[in-house]
Each structure stands twice: as structure tokens, then as C-alpha cells.
């Protein structure tokens, strides 16, 4: 049933008309403008976005060039800003009208669409409503509550939007209070990179800078959906293709942005509508099949080495790497049968990719969630690194490995101490600077925190942004556990589902967004963030705040810390928040190599580079060399699905940013109007006796005795490999078991859940726990 097929493009499958970019992206912006009514001046605000002196987009982490385009924002960046700057408000009157139990039944879209939170609120269990409070009362009560709880049972979560300044203060607060429980959103996305890439290259972040994209002659694109997730990157890709760079994509889903692109900033392309083809070769690998596919490419390179020679960069391998022989033996011993079976790709196609790779002088490997969110996700990355190392494609111009990060500052937060692993943080320095005694035991990452929530160990959860309850796996199980917590504090901009899952003592603290002016005692402030290519940018908001009650994130963190911690003259929260330059000085003191002259360099056009050892071919690994890895298995899922089971891949639409659902148009995939869909290929629909539009129930097929189901999903034809289905995140999160996560980093395996399709509700009831 699941034999490899020709690399086909189904002409008969619906939902493929338009190139990415194009007029559709302009219409996408117009729609959210109408919807959100952002008030006057929003166009000027957008014109400043991602430019030196302006604010940095809160959407993705893609690099901001030194010479920006006229509009240095994409459809999604514009949507994110407009969404933040809506004139709708969600204040005390709203909460007086709606009980929390009522709000729990609202959709993600409807909750956030209520507008910006304007006032600090506390949950009142007697009336089941949030009631307004003053900031002073909020800080005092939360502080005195925290003083009665055990720090080791408290979690300080961070979503990847918070600035470097906020993140630094937040981790300092956690450690001064007495724990390292600092999970962040990166634990759900590129933690696999932080751990896996570090293991094999010694660097936890990518090695490329923007300039490399001007010199590469091949890009390997694995499991990253540029058109939706980081659209500004399409400019670099388009330029590269026009120079003659070859792009090869491995992705189970045929994503428009990786097929072709019409640049909305190019008038002639917009008028003529002639798109740039992005991928030369697009291989619809089976989810979890990348290790096998990459093994096939490597195998053919070894064959070419024998017949032609000069393929492997022997000098590089000898001087800079370790483990090559074991890797070579493993790959030679792997049969094409197995490679084809696990990847569901044909040998001839993989050989063709190897031919292009062998002819290319400078190659970049790009990847995203399609590699990281698997049980053996780190091995996916190690395999891609193997392929690059074979020809010395790390540490020289136009080549390298480039994970594309998600949130705008998710990479930077790790840089300045948000980590549950004290070994990655200069703890001694923090102790000395602030006269602290910091615990050295490892804290909880996101998945562990969710387990501690379930088993009752967690007492308090403080959230710096994000929608933790909705983003984690196994949602229907964890939803019930929040009521048992002693304390739940949510610092947020808009209402979301996590705020409705209240605990014994729940607080909602509203903050400024990045485009808004942040004025403190010394005057207007700047904050900073690190992009995917390790460049640091200053950001200044100029819009008037949505409400006079709002506080900045650094001010909220400082307010909580002052109310919680014992008096300590070295912890000068008020002084730091009065002028954020002091916070940047502290960051520079803690990480002097990377942040030298931080304040002076804050507005460097294109950001300042904090450097990367692997880029300089200095390998900070255990062996002191770049590490070849002999893959212990070929499938990143563990095992491909058996029998009638299918692999569920959870997807993001073009009209969402994580759990923030802007609307119901997944324009790039041609899917409109509904998110309750299950995508599968037409042959698979027919084979299973289903029909398009039919409503089905999905059930997780992991045999751990726990029933996980999502019902009412509409069968929709889409170009996917056999035995694979797609559904949207977060609607499908109840199907993903918390126990399925990357073996090294703990990143949830959101891209590889075994599921079965149930059509008859009565049969579905039978024989289950
Ligand atoms: N518009 C928008 N932009 C975003 C976000 C958003 O929600 N919306 N979220 C932000 C965040 S936090 C993040 S982390 C990033 C995420 O951005 P991406 O890294 O692009 O993540 P996804 O869109 O989840 O999935 C990427 C691709 O992986 C493919 N895939 C799934 N399984 C496999 C596999 O086994 N192998 C391969 N090769 N491919 C596979 C999917 O088909 C999909 O095209 O985007 C950021 N930017
Ligand atoms: N099934 C499945 N699940 C996934 C994924 C997947 O691919 N599949 N991806 C995972 C990934 S990569 C990630 S990163 C997570 C993220 O998932 P989320 O936690 O949803 O991510 P955010 O976008 O940070 O959260 C949005 C909320 O943050 C708040 N917010 C917005 N801006 C700000 C701000 O400036 N400050 C503050 N304090 N709050 C703000 C708003 O209240 C908003 O409701 O989801 C993960 N979950
Ligand atoms: Mo993410």
C-alpha cells in the first residue's frame, strides 16, 4: 500500500491555483485591516517595521537586512502588527458580561478577537468572573502568595516574543526566587536544534548569515514552510533562484511557497503574475522519512566517489570531523529497499538530488518543525549535518546549516539565560553579581512541566506570554489539571484559552505590545531581539498604548520580583526598569564576548552579529570535531505506521500565528472557511471507503490505554503521501501524546502521531477504555 511513487504532482487534486505572495497576500492584509480596525497611523507604523529605529516585527524571527525593502514586512508580519493595534478592547466591562465558564466554550479566534486586554484582573471564584484590581494589589498579593509556595514547584514560562531585556529579568527573578523551572516555547520547537545541532557541530544555532544566501548554489529545504512561517525569507530564495541556485525540497505536503512565488514588492511580477519557480525538485517524503531520504542521498554520493572520485572533501573530513568511518559503513550497509520503504521516495529521485549536490560548491541546509518535532528529531538534524559535512559545507561562505526559528526572539531568550539547564547559564556570575545562592539542579522544560501539572507536583504557573494550555500536547488531559494549581499568573496582550483554565488564584496582567511606546522614568525605551541568523536588533515602539493601565513586560516582571523577593540591595529592579540600558549593561557583563558594547551597537543596521564558533570551524563538541552520526534507525517516528494506521502531521495555516487564529483562510493551500479538516490524498480517501466532506473522528493509535479523540473532522482531498494525514494545530493537539517527544531534547513529536480514522460512532465506542 505504501510503495514509493514517482515524484508526481497531482494535477487532479483541488486546492492549487496561486503562487505565494502575489495579490492574495495584499488581500490577506486588507481583510485583517477591516476586521481589526487598527486606528489611524497604522500604515506609518508598518513602514517602520523591521527597519533600524523602528520596531521589530512580533511575528517570525527571519533576519532583518541592513538595506531594508520599502515594505520590510510580509502579509503575516502586517497581520501580527494590525492584530496588536486593533481598536477593540477587552476590559472590565467585557469580563463583567461574560463568566469564565462561558468563555471556556469560545473558540480561539473569538477569544482573541475581543481585543486588547486593558486592565489587571483577578479571578473571583464566587462569581466566576474576572474582576479589575490595581497593579499594586496584584503585585503584593501574587508576591505574598509566592512567598508561601515552594520555588521548586513553581514554573516561570516564556513565550518567544519577550525581548532580551525582559527575558534576562525573568530568569534572574526565577533564580533569585529559587528555581530553574524556565520552560519556553522553544521547548516545543527548536529545542531539538539547541541540543541536537549542538551535539554534532558544537553550536546550538545555525551557522549562516544573510550574505551566504547570495553565494550558495544549492539549498536543501527540509520541513520548513517559508511561504507561511517566514515569508520575508522568500526574497532571499527568489534572488538565489534567479542567480541559478538549485533548490531541493523534502516535505510531505506540497507547500505553495516552496513551489513558486510572486513578489508583492515587484510591480512587473504583480502585473504579469509570472511567478518565480522556487523548488527544482520537490520530494514528498513520508513524515519521519527524512533520515532515510538523506541516507539515500549520502549512499549515492559514496557510489559517485567510487566511480568519479573527488566527491568527498577528504581534507575537511580528516581535519575537522570525527566518526566518518562508522557513518560510511552504516550508509553503505543500508539497502535501497529500506531507504525507499521508509522514505516512500524513489531511488532515482534521491540519486538525482545527490548528483546536484555533488556538482554544487556551496550548499545550505534549511530546516524547521518537519525535522525537529519527531521522536528522533535530533537524528534528522544529525543526518542533514552528515550530508553537509561530507563536502565541507559548514564554515565557509555560501554554505552552512540554517534552522529557521519561530518566534521573533525565541533564539535570543536562550542566549540570555532562559533555560532549565543551569549548565548553559553563567550561574557563578549571576551569584557573584547579585549576591545570590542559585540552585544547580536542572529545572523543568515544557513537556516535563506539563507532566508536573498532570501529576499534581506543580503548584504555581507564571506565564510571560503564550497560550501554554493550548499549545502543549495531550490537551484534553491537561485541561482539567489547571484547577488544582495554587497560583496562575498570565502576562498577556489578548485573551486566550489558557486564561479561561483558571486555578485557585488566577491573575491576568496586560502588557504593552512591541509597536507601542514604552515610557519609563528616563524617557522612551528600546528593547532588543535576536533573529534566526544570530543578529541582535534594537526595537522602538511609537504607538500610543492601547490603555493607560498597561505596563511594559520588564516593568511587570520587576514589580512581581520586588513583591516576592527578600530585600537585596544588588537587585535594583526599579533602577533597571527606569532605563533599559542598565539591563543591557547587565547582559553585557554576563556574556561579554557576545554582547560587547551592547548599548552602542543596539541600532546597527542589519543588527550586530553575536558570532558562531562552528561558522569559524571551531567545534565545541565532546570530541572537539564536527561529529558524523551513524543513524541507529532510518525512521524519525521510530516505526512507520502499521496496518490501517496513518501518520498525523499537525500544520499551521497562513491565517494563524500559533494559537492566534486570525481567520479561516489558508490561502496558500487553497483551503477556505474551516479549520476542522483532515487532509488526505484522493486515492487514500477512496481506498478507505470515505468521501470528501464526510465527517470523521480521529483517534490516537498509541497503545497506552489513554483515549485521545477529535471528532467532526471533514475529509478533504489534498496532495499528501499515502498513509499520512494533515490537520491543523492547535485543534488536533488533543491527539498528540505528551510522552512522544524527541529522545534528546524533549521536543514534542507534533509531526508524527499514529492515528486511526473512525467513521461509525457506535463502533468507535466498542472495546475502548
Ligand atoms: N504565519 C505563521 N508564521 C509562523 C508561525 C505561525 O503559526 N504562523 N509560527 C512561528 C513559530 S513559533 C514557528 S516554530 C515557526 C514554524 O514554522 P515551520 O518550521 O515552517 O513549521 P510548520 O509550519 O509547523 O511545519 C513545517 C513544515 O514541515 C512539514 N513536515 C511535517 N512533517 C515533516 C517531515 O517528517 N519531514 C519533512 N521534511 N517535512 C515535514 C510540513 O508539511 C510543513 O510544511 O513559524 C513561525 N512563524
Ligand atoms: N500540534 C502542534 N502543537 C504545537 C506546534 C505544532 O507545530 N503542532 N508548534 C509548537 C510551537 S513551535 C510553539 S512556539 C508553541 C507556541 O504556541 P503559543 O503559546 O500559542 O504561542 P504564542 O504565539 O506565543 O501565544 C499567543 C498568545 O501570546 C500572547 N501575546 C502575544 N503577544 C504578546 C506579547 O507581546 N507579550 C505577552 N506577554 N503576551 C503576548 C497573547 O495573549 C496570545 O494569545 O506551540 C507549539 N504547539
Ligand atoms: Mo515555535
Tab-separated table of C-alpha atoms and ligand atoms in Angstrom, residues 58 83-84 108 112 117 157-162 166 184-190 369 372-373 406-407 410 463-473 475 490-499 508-514 553 556 648-652 657-660 727-734 736 747-751 753, ligand 2:
chain	number	residue	atom	x	y	z
A	58	UNK	CA	6.491	40.249	16.571
A	83	UNK	CA	-3.825	42.352	15.310
A	84	UNK	CA	-1.838	44.024	18.115
A	108	UNK	CA	-9.540	30.590	19.952
A	112	UNK	CA	-8.599	36.863	20.868
A	117	UNK	CA	-6.610	43.404	27.402
A	157	UNK	CA	7.176	30.001	31.340
A	158	UNK	CA	8.299	32.272	28.485
A	159	UNK	CA	6.847	32.630	25.011
A	160	UNK	CA	9.399	33.553	22.363
A	161	UNK	CA	8.142	37.105	21.911
A	162	UNK	CA	9.595	38.662	25.054
A	166	UNK	CA	12.529	41.095	29.706
A	184	UNK	CA	9.901	28.295	26.999
A	185	UNK	CA	8.156	27.972	23.688
A	186	UNK	CA	11.412	26.810	22.114
A	187	UNK	CA	10.976	23.572	24.091
A	188	UNK	CA	8.124	22.914	21.655
A	189	UNK	CA	10.011	23.819	18.520
A	190	UNK	CA	13.774	24.238	18.071
A	369	UNK	CA	9.452	21.818	12.500
A	372	UNK	CA	12.543	18.911	14.894
A	373	UNK	CA	9.109	17.696	16.029
A	406	UNK	CA	9.838	30.593	15.059
A	407	UNK	CA	9.052	33.462	17.409
A	410	UNK	CA	12.946	32.743	20.736
A	463	UNK	CA	3.406	32.797	32.083
A	464	UNK	CA	5.229	35.523	30.220
A	465	UNK	CA	3.026	35.478	27.122
A	466	UNK	CA	1.924	32.461	25.133
A	467	UNK	CA	-1.031	30.133	25.351
A	468	UNK	CA	0.629	27.214	27.077
A	469	UNK	CA	-2.505	25.196	27.774
A	470	UNK	CA	-3.471	25.240	24.105
A	471	UNK	CA	-0.005	24.736	22.632
A	472	UNK	CA	1.064	21.636	24.562
A	473	UNK	CA	0.208	18.040	23.608
A	475	UNK	CA	-4.706	18.869	25.742
A	490	UNK	CA	-0.742	35.208	32.906
A	491	UNK	CA	1.039	38.214	31.426
A	492	UNK	CA	-0.658	38.745	28.083
A	493	UNK	CA	-1.882	41.102	25.394
A	494	UNK	CA	-5.043	39.283	24.338
A	495	UNK	CA	-7.448	36.832	25.876
A	496	UNK	CA	-6.786	33.172	25.112
A	497	UNK	CA	-7.811	29.723	26.243
A	498	UNK	CA	-5.099	29.457	28.909
A	499	UNK	CA	-6.726	32.396	30.704
A	508	UNK	CA	-4.435	38.321	34.126
A	509	UNK	CA	-1.788	41.049	33.726
A	510	UNK	CA	-1.959	43.068	30.492
A	511	UNK	CA	1.179	44.392	28.823
A	512	UNK	CA	2.289	46.698	26.019
A	513	UNK	CA	2.959	45.310	22.553
A	514	UNK	CA	6.208	45.967	20.749
A	553	UNK	CA	6.861	43.449	30.335
A	556	UNK	CA	5.664	43.803	35.269
A	648	UNK	CA	-0.873	12.662	11.542
A	649	UNK	CA	1.101	15.810	10.740
A	650	UNK	CA	-0.147	18.954	12.511
A	651	UNK	CA	0.042	22.053	10.345
A	652	UNK	CA	-0.088	25.845	10.619
A	657	UNK	CA	0.217	32.674	14.354
A	658	UNK	CA	0.448	29.654	16.584
A	659	UNK	CA	-2.735	29.538	18.660
A	660	UNK	CA	-3.722	33.030	17.497
A	727	UNK	CA	-4.807	18.554	10.430
A	728	UNK	CA	-4.436	21.969	11.984
A	729	UNK	CA	-2.652	22.789	15.190
A	730	UNK	CA	-3.942	23.536	17.853
A	731	UNK	CA	-7.289	21.872	17.041
A	732	UNK	CA	-5.584	18.479	16.767
A	733	UNK	CA	-3.435	18.790	19.894
A	734	UNK	CA	-5.643	16.524	21.976
A	736	UNK	CA	-0.717	14.111	20.416
A	747	UNK	CA	10.538	18.476	21.965
A	748	UNK	CA	7.012	17.092	21.457
A	749	UNK	CA	6.605	14.920	18.366
A	750	UNK	CA	3.839	17.049	16.841
A	751	UNK	CA	4.604	15.847	13.312
A	753	UNK	CA	1.256	10.870	15.699
B	2	LIG	N1	0.237	20.274	17.345
B	2	LIG	C1	1.168	21.233	17.380
B	2	LIG	N2	1.326	21.950	18.504
B	2	LIG	C2	2.271	22.900	18.551
B	2	LIG	C3	3.088	23.161	17.424
B	2	LIG	C4	2.886	22.391	16.229
B	2	LIG	O1	3.566	22.577	15.202
B	2	LIG	N3	1.907	21.447	16.251
B	2	LIG	N4	4.037	24.135	17.496
B	2	LIG	C5	4.575	24.449	18.820
B	2	LIG	C6	5.384	25.671	18.752
B	2	LIG	S1	6.672	25.661	17.625
B	2	LIG	C7	5.174	26.738	19.564
B	2	LIG	S2	6.305	28.020	19.552
B	2	LIG	C8	4.023	26.785	20.502
B	2	LIG	C9	3.510	28.231	20.647
B	2	LIG	O2	2.239	28.375	20.929
B	2	LIG	P1	1.595	29.671	21.695
B	2	LIG	O3	1.846	29.584	23.136
B	2	LIG	O4	0.212	29.766	21.213
B	2	LIG	O5	2.388	30.886	21.084
B	2	LIG	P2	2.261	32.440	21.213
B	2	LIG	O6	2.102	32.950	19.846
B	2	LIG	O7	3.408	32.862	21.986
B	2	LIG	O8	0.955	32.720	22.101
B	2	LIG	C10	-0.042	33.607	21.765
B	2	LIG	C11	-0.534	34.399	22.960
B	2	LIG	O9	0.528	35.198	23.471
B	2	LIG	C12	0.035	36.434	23.987
B	2	LIG	N5	0.892	37.513	23.483
B	2	LIG	C13	1.001	37.962	22.222
B	2	LIG	N6	1.923	38.953	22.155
B	2	LIG	C14	2.398	39.116	23.402
B	2	LIG	C15	3.371	39.985	23.983
B	2	LIG	O10	3.995	40.810	23.327
B	2	LIG	N7	3.602	39.835	25.328
B	2	LIG	C16	2.930	38.943	26.091
B	2	LIG	N8	3.225	38.854	27.386
B	2	LIG	N9	1.993	38.141	25.562
B	2	LIG	C17	1.745	38.212	24.245
B	2	LIG	C18	-1.381	36.612	23.526
B	2	LIG	O11	-2.194	36.647	24.674
B	2	LIG	C19	-1.638	35.384	22.652
B	2	LIG	O12	-2.870	34.806	22.951
B	2	LIG	O13	3.020	25.864	20.061
B	2	LIG	C20	3.518	24.531	19.922
B	2	LIG	N10	2.421	23.619	19.690
